[in-house]
Short mmCIF file of C-alpha atoms in Angstrom, two decimals:
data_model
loop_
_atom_site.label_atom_id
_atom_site.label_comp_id
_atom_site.label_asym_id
_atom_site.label_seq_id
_atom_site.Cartn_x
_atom_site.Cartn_y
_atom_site.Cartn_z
CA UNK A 1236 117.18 48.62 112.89
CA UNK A 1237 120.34 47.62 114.77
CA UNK A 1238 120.44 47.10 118.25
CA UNK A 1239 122.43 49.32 120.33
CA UNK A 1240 125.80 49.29 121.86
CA UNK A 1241 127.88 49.97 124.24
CA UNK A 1242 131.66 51.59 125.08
CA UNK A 1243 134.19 48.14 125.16
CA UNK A 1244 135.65 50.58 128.09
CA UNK A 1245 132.33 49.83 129.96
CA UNK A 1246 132.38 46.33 129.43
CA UNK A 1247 135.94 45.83 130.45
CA UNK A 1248 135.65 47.73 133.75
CA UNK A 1249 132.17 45.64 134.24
CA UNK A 1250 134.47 42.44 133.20
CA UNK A 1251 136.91 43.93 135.80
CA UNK A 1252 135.23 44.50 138.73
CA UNK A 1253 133.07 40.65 138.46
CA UNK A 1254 136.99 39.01 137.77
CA UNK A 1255 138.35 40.45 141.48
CA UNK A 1256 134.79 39.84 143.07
CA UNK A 1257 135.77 36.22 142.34
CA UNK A 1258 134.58 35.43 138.76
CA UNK A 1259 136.13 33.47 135.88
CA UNK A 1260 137.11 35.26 133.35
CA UNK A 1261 136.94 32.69 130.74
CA UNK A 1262 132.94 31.53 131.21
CA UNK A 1263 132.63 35.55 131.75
CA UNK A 1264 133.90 35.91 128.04
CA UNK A 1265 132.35 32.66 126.41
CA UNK A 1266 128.93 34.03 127.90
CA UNK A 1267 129.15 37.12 126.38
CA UNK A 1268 130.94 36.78 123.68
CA UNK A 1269 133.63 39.02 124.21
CA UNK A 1270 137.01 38.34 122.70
CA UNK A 1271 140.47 40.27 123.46
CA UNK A 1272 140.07 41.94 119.99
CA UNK A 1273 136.66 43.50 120.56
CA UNK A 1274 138.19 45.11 123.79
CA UNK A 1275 141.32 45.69 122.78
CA UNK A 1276 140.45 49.44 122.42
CA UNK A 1277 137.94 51.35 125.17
CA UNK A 1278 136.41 53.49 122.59
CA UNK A 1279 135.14 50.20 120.70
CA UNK A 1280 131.74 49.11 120.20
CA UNK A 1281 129.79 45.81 122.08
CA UNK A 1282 126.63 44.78 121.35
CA UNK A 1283 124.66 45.26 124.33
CA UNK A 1284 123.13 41.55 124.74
CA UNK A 1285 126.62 40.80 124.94
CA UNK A 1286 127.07 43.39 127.70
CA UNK A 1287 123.69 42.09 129.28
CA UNK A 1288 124.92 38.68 129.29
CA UNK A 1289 127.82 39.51 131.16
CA UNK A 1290 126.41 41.47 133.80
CA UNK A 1291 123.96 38.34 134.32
CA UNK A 1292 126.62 35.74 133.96
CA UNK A 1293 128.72 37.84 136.91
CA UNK A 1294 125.98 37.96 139.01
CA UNK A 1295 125.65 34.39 138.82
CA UNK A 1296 129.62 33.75 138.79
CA UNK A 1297 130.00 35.70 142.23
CA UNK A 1298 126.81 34.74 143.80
CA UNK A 1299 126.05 38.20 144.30
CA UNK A 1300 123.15 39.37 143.38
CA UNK A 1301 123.76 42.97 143.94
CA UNK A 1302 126.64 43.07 141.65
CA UNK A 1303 125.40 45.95 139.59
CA UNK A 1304 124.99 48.32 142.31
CA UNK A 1305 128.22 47.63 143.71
CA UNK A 1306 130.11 47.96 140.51
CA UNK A 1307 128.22 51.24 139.57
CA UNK A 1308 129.23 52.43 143.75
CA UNK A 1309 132.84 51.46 143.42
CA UNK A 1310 133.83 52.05 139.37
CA UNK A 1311 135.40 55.46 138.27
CA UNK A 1312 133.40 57.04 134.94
CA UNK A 1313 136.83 58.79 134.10
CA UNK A 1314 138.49 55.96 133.80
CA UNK A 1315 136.74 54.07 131.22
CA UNK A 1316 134.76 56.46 129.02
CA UNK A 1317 135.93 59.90 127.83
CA UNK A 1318 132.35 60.68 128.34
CA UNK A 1319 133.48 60.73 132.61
CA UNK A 1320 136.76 63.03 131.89
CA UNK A 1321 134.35 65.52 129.83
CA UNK A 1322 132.31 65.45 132.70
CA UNK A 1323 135.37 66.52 134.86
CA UNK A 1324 136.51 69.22 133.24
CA UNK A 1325 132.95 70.79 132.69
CA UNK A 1326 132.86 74.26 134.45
CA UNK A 1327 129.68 73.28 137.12
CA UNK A 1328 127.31 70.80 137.38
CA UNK A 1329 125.14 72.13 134.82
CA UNK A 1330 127.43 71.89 132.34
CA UNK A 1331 128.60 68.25 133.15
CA UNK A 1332 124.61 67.65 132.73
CA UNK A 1333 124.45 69.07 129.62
CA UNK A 1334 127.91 67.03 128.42
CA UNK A 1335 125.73 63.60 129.53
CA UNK A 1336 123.15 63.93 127.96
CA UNK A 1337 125.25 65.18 124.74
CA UNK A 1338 127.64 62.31 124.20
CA UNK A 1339 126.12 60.07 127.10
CA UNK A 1340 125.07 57.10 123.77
CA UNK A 1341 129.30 57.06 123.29
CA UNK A 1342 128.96 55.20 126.75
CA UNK A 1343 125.71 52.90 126.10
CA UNK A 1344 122.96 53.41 123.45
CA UNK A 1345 119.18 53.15 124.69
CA UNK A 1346 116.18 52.78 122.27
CA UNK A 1347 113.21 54.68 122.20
CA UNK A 1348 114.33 58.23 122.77
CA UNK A 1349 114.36 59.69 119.18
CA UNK A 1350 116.11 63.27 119.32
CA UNK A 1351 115.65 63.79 123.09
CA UNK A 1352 118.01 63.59 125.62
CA UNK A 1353 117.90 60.57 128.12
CA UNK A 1354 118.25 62.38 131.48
CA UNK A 1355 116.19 65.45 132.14
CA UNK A 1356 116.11 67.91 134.93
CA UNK A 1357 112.12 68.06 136.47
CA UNK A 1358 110.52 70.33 139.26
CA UNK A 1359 107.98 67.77 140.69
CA UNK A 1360 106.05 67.41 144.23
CA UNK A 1361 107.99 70.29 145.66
CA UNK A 1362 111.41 69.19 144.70
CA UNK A 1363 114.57 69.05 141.83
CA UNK A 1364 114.51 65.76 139.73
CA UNK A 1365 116.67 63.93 137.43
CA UNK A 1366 114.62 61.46 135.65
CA UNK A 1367 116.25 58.80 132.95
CA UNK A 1368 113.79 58.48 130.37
CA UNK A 1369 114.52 55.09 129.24
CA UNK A 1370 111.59 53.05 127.89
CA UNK A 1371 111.37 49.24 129.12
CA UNK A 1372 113.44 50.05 132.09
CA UNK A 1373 112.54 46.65 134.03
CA UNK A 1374 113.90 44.38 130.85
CA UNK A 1375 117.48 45.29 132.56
CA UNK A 1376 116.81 46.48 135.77
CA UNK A 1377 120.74 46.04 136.49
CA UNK A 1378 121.39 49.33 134.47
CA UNK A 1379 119.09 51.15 136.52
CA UNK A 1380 120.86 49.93 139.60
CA UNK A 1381 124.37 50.93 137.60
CA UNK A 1382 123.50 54.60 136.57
CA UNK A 1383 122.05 55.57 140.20
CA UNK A 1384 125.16 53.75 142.09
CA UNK A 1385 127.42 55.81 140.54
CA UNK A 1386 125.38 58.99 140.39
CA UNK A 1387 124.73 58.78 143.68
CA UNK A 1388 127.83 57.31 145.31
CA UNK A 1389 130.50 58.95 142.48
CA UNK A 1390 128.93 62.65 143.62
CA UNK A 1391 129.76 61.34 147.41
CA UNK A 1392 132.91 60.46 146.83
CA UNK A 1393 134.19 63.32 144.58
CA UNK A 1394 132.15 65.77 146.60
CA UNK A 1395 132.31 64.83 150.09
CA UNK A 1396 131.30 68.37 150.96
CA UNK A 1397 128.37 68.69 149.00
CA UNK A 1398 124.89 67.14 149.11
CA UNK A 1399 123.68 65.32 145.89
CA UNK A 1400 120.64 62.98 145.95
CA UNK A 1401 117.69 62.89 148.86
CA UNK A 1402 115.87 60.11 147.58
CA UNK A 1403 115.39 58.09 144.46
CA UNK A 1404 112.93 55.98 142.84
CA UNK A 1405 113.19 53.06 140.75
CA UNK A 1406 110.45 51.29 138.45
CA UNK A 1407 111.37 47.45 139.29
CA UNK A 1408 110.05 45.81 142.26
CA UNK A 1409 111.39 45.54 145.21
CA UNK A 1410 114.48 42.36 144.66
CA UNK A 1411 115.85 40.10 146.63
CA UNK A 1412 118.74 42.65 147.77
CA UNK A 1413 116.32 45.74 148.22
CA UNK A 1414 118.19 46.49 151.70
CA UNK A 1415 121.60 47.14 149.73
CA UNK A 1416 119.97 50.00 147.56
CA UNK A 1417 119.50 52.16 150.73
CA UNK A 1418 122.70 51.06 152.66
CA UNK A 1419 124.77 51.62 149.46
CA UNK A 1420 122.70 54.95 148.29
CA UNK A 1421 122.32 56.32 151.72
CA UNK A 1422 118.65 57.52 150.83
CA UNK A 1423 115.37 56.65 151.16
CA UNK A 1424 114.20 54.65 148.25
CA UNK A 1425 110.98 54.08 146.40
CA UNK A 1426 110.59 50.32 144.20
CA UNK A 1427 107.12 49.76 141.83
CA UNK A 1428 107.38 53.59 140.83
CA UNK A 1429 106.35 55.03 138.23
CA UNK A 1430 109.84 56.72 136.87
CA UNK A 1431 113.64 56.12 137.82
CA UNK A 1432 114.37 59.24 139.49
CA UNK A 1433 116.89 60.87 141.92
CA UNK A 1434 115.39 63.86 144.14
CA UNK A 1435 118.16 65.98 144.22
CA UNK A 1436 119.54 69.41 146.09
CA UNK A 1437 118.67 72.17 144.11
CA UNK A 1438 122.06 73.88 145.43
CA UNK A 1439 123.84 70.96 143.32
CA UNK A 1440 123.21 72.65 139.87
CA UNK A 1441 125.83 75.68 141.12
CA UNK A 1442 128.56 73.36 142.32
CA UNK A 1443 131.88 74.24 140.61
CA UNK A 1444 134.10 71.76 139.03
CA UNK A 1445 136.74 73.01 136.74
CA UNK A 1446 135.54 76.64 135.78
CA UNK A 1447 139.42 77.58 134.52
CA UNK A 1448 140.22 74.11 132.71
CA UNK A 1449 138.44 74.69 129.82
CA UNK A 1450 141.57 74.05 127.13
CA UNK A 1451 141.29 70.48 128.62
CA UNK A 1452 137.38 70.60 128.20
CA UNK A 1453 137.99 71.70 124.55
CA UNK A 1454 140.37 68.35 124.16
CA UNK A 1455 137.99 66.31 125.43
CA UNK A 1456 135.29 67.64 123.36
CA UNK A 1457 136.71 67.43 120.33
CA UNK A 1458 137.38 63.67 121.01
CA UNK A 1459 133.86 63.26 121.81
CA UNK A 1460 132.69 64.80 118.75
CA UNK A 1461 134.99 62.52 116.70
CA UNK A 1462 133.73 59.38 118.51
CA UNK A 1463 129.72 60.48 118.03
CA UNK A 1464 130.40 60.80 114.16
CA UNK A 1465 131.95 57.23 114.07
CA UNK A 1466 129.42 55.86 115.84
CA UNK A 1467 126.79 57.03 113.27
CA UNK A 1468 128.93 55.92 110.91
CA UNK A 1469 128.39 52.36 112.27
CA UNK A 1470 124.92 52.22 111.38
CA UNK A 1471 125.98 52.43 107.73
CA UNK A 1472 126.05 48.36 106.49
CA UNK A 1473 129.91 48.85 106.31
CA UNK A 1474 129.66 49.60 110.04
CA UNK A 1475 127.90 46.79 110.99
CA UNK A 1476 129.85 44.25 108.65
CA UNK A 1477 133.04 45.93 110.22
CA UNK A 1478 130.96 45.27 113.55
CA UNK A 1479 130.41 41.46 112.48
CA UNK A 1480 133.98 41.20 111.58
CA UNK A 1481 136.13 42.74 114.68
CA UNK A 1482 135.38 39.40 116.85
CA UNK A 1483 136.24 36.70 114.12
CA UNK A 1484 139.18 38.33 112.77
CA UNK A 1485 141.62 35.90 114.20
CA UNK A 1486 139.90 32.87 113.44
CA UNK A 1487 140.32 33.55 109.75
CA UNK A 1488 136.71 32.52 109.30
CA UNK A 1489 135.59 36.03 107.65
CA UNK A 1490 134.25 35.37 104.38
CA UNK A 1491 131.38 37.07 102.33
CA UNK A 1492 129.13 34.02 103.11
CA UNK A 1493 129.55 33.92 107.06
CA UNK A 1494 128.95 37.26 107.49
CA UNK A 1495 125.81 37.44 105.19
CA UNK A 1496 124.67 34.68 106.90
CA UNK A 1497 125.11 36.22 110.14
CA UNK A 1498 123.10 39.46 108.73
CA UNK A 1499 120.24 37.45 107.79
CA UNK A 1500 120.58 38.10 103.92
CA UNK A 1501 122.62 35.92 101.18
CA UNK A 1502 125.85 36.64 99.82
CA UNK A 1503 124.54 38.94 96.58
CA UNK A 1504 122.25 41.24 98.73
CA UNK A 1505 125.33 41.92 100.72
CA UNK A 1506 127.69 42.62 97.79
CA UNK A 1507 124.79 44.61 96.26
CA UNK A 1508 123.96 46.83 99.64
CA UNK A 1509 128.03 47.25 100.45
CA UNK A 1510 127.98 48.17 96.50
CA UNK A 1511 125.26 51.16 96.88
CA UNK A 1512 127.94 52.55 99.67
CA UNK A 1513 130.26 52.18 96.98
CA UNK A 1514 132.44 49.89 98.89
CA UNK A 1515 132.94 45.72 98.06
CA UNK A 1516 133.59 43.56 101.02
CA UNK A 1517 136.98 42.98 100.31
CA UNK A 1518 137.77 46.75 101.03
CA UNK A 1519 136.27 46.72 103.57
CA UNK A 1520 137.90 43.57 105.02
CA UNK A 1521 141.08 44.77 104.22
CA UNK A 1522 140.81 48.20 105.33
CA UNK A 1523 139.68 46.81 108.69
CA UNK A 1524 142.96 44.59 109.02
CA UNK A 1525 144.70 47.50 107.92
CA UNK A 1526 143.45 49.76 111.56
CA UNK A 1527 143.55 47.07 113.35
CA UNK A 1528 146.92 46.24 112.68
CA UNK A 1529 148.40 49.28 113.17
CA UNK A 1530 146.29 49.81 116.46
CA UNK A 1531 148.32 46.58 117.85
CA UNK A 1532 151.53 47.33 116.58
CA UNK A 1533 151.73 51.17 118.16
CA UNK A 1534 149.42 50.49 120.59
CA UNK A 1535 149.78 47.20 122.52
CA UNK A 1536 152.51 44.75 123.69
CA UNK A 1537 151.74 42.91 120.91
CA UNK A 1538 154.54 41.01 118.65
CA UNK A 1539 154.42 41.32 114.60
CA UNK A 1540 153.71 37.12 114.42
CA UNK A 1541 150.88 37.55 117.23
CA UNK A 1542 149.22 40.78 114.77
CA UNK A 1543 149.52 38.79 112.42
CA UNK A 1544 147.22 36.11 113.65
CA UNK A 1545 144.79 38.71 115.64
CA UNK A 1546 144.35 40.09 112.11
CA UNK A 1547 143.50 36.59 110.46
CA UNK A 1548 146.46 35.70 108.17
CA UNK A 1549 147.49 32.50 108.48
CA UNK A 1550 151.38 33.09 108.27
CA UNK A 1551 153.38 36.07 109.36
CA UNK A 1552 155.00 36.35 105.81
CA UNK A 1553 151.58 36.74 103.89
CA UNK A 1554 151.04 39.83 106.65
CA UNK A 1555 154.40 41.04 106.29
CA UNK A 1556 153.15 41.84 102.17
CA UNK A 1557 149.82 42.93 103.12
CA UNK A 1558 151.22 45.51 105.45
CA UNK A 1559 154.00 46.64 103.19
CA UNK A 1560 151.37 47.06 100.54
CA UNK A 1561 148.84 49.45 103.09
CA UNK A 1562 152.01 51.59 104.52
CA UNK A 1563 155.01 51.01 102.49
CA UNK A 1564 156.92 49.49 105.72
CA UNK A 1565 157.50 46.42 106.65
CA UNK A 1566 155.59 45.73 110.65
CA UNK A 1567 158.59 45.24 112.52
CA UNK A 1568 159.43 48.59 111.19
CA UNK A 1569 156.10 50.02 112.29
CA UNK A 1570 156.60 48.37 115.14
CA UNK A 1571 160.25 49.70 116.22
CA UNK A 1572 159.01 53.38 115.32
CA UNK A 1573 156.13 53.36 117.59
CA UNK A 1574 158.64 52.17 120.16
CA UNK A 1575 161.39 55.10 119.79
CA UNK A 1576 158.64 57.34 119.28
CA UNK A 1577 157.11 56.63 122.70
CA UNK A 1578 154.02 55.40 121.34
CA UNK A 1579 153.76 51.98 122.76
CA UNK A 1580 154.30 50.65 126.00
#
């Protein structure tokens, strides 16, 4: 089974935030992993060790060991994930709940919940809960600390007259930093117990949002449904070559043989798996040059000989026939169009 992932949009606020809290970017991205080309696009996907990494690298970069609930305090979810805009334009509370839990995996996959949603809404001890059902919270406690920052501290701030959270509890012991949970939360808080929970006002179920924007809502959805079916896609093998490949593009090391070898299997179980999804690895290599290609020449202030290398050719000519081959146009073509077309920057 693969291991999940998570929106590059997360990581590159997360990458962000650590950078103007005083870390280097460079050891940020060497431990993690991360190269321009796998965040190049917010909707792409990280591996989430290499998102773990990072969060643990930062923490050690800025000497800060509550990093992770000030970035979940102080980032905006509409800004990086179209999961947060979706959230926006839901009609009440109860609908932005519903939206969550519906395309909350486009932000950050989590094992162990089969078919079932990750937050859920529970009446316990006399009070409204929202419990995240995550297994093996405590082998990332930092995501806990994440979620409930800006749960707690994004209702605050877009709802200054409303009343969110009363309390929460958290499964990890009590850290080093315990006494910034409270002063950043604003709540009592609970460490050792026996869910991650926020006691909430009942009364925050009915708050409106954006009960008349629901063309936008529709937009939004629609993207959201379009992401969810690509990122099932990914656990096809294709996916997860095209998953292997995104990172190493540029280096022009991409052959059949590093990438088996980086899956664990040799180079004629790959050819014969790719084969059963009726697809060779060349196609799929050169499809793959073929998006990204076009996403840096419409997308990005990004030059025809600089695509050329982020894409792995080793001269711009070579790319120049390659591209006239996929679209019939030469780059710089491609390139001018987007440009009177408004289409990049």
């Amino acid at each position: 089974m693969s291991r999940p992932t998570v929106a590059a949009g997360y990581v590159s606020a997360l990458l962000d935030f650590a950078v103007s809290q005083g870390a280097d970017e460079a050891a940020l991205c060497k431990a993690a992993d991360l190269t321009p080309d796998l965040l190049f696009d917010q909707d792409n996907r990280v591996p989430i060790d290499s998102y773990m990494a990072l969060m643990r690298t930062a923490k050690v970069e800025t000497d800060n060991p509550a990093l992770a609930l000030e970035y979940g305090a102080e980032s905006d979810f509409q800004k990086f994930s179209v999961v947060g805009l979706i959230s926006h334009a839901s009609a009440d509370m109860t609908e932005a709940f519903e939206q969550l839990n519906r395309y909350g995996k486009l932000v950050i996959e989590v094992e162990g919940l089969g078919d079932g949603p990750r937050f859920e809404l529970v009446q316990r001890d006399g009070g409204l809960w929202m419990e995240d059902r995550r297994t093996h919270p405590n082998d990332f406690p930092e995501l806990t600390e994440t979620t409930w920052s800006r749960f707690i501290c994004g209702s605050r701030r877009d709802f200054p007259q409303e009343t969110f959270a009363l309390e929460a509890h958290v499964t990890h012991d009590a850290p080093s930093h315990a006494a910034e949970y409270e002063k950043i939360w604003q709540v009592p808080v609970t460490f050792g117990g026996d869910r991650n929970a926020i006691g909430f006002n009942p009364d925050w179920v009915h708050v409106k949002i954006q009960p008349e924007n629901r063309y936008v809502f529709g937009v939004l959805s629609d993207r959201a449904d379009a992401l969810l079916k690509a990122l099932e896609g990914s656990k096809t093998l294709r996916g997860q070559v095209e998953g292997l490949l995104i990172p190493m593009l540029h280096t022009g090391d991409i052959g059949i043989k590093t990438i088996s070898e980086k899956m664990g299997m040799s180079r004629q179980t790959l050819f014969r798996k790719l084969k059963a999804e009726d697809v060779t690895f060349a196609q799929v290599l050169d499809d793959l040059r073929r998006e990204m290609a076009m996403n840096y020449l419409t997308g990005k202030k990004v030059s025809v000989n600089e695509t050329a290398y982020l894409v792995g050719f080793s001269d711009p000519a070579s790319f120049s026939r390659a591209f006239k081959r996929w679209t019939g146009i030469n780059p710089r073509a491609a390139r001018q169009n987007a440009i009177t077309n408004g289409r990049a920057p």
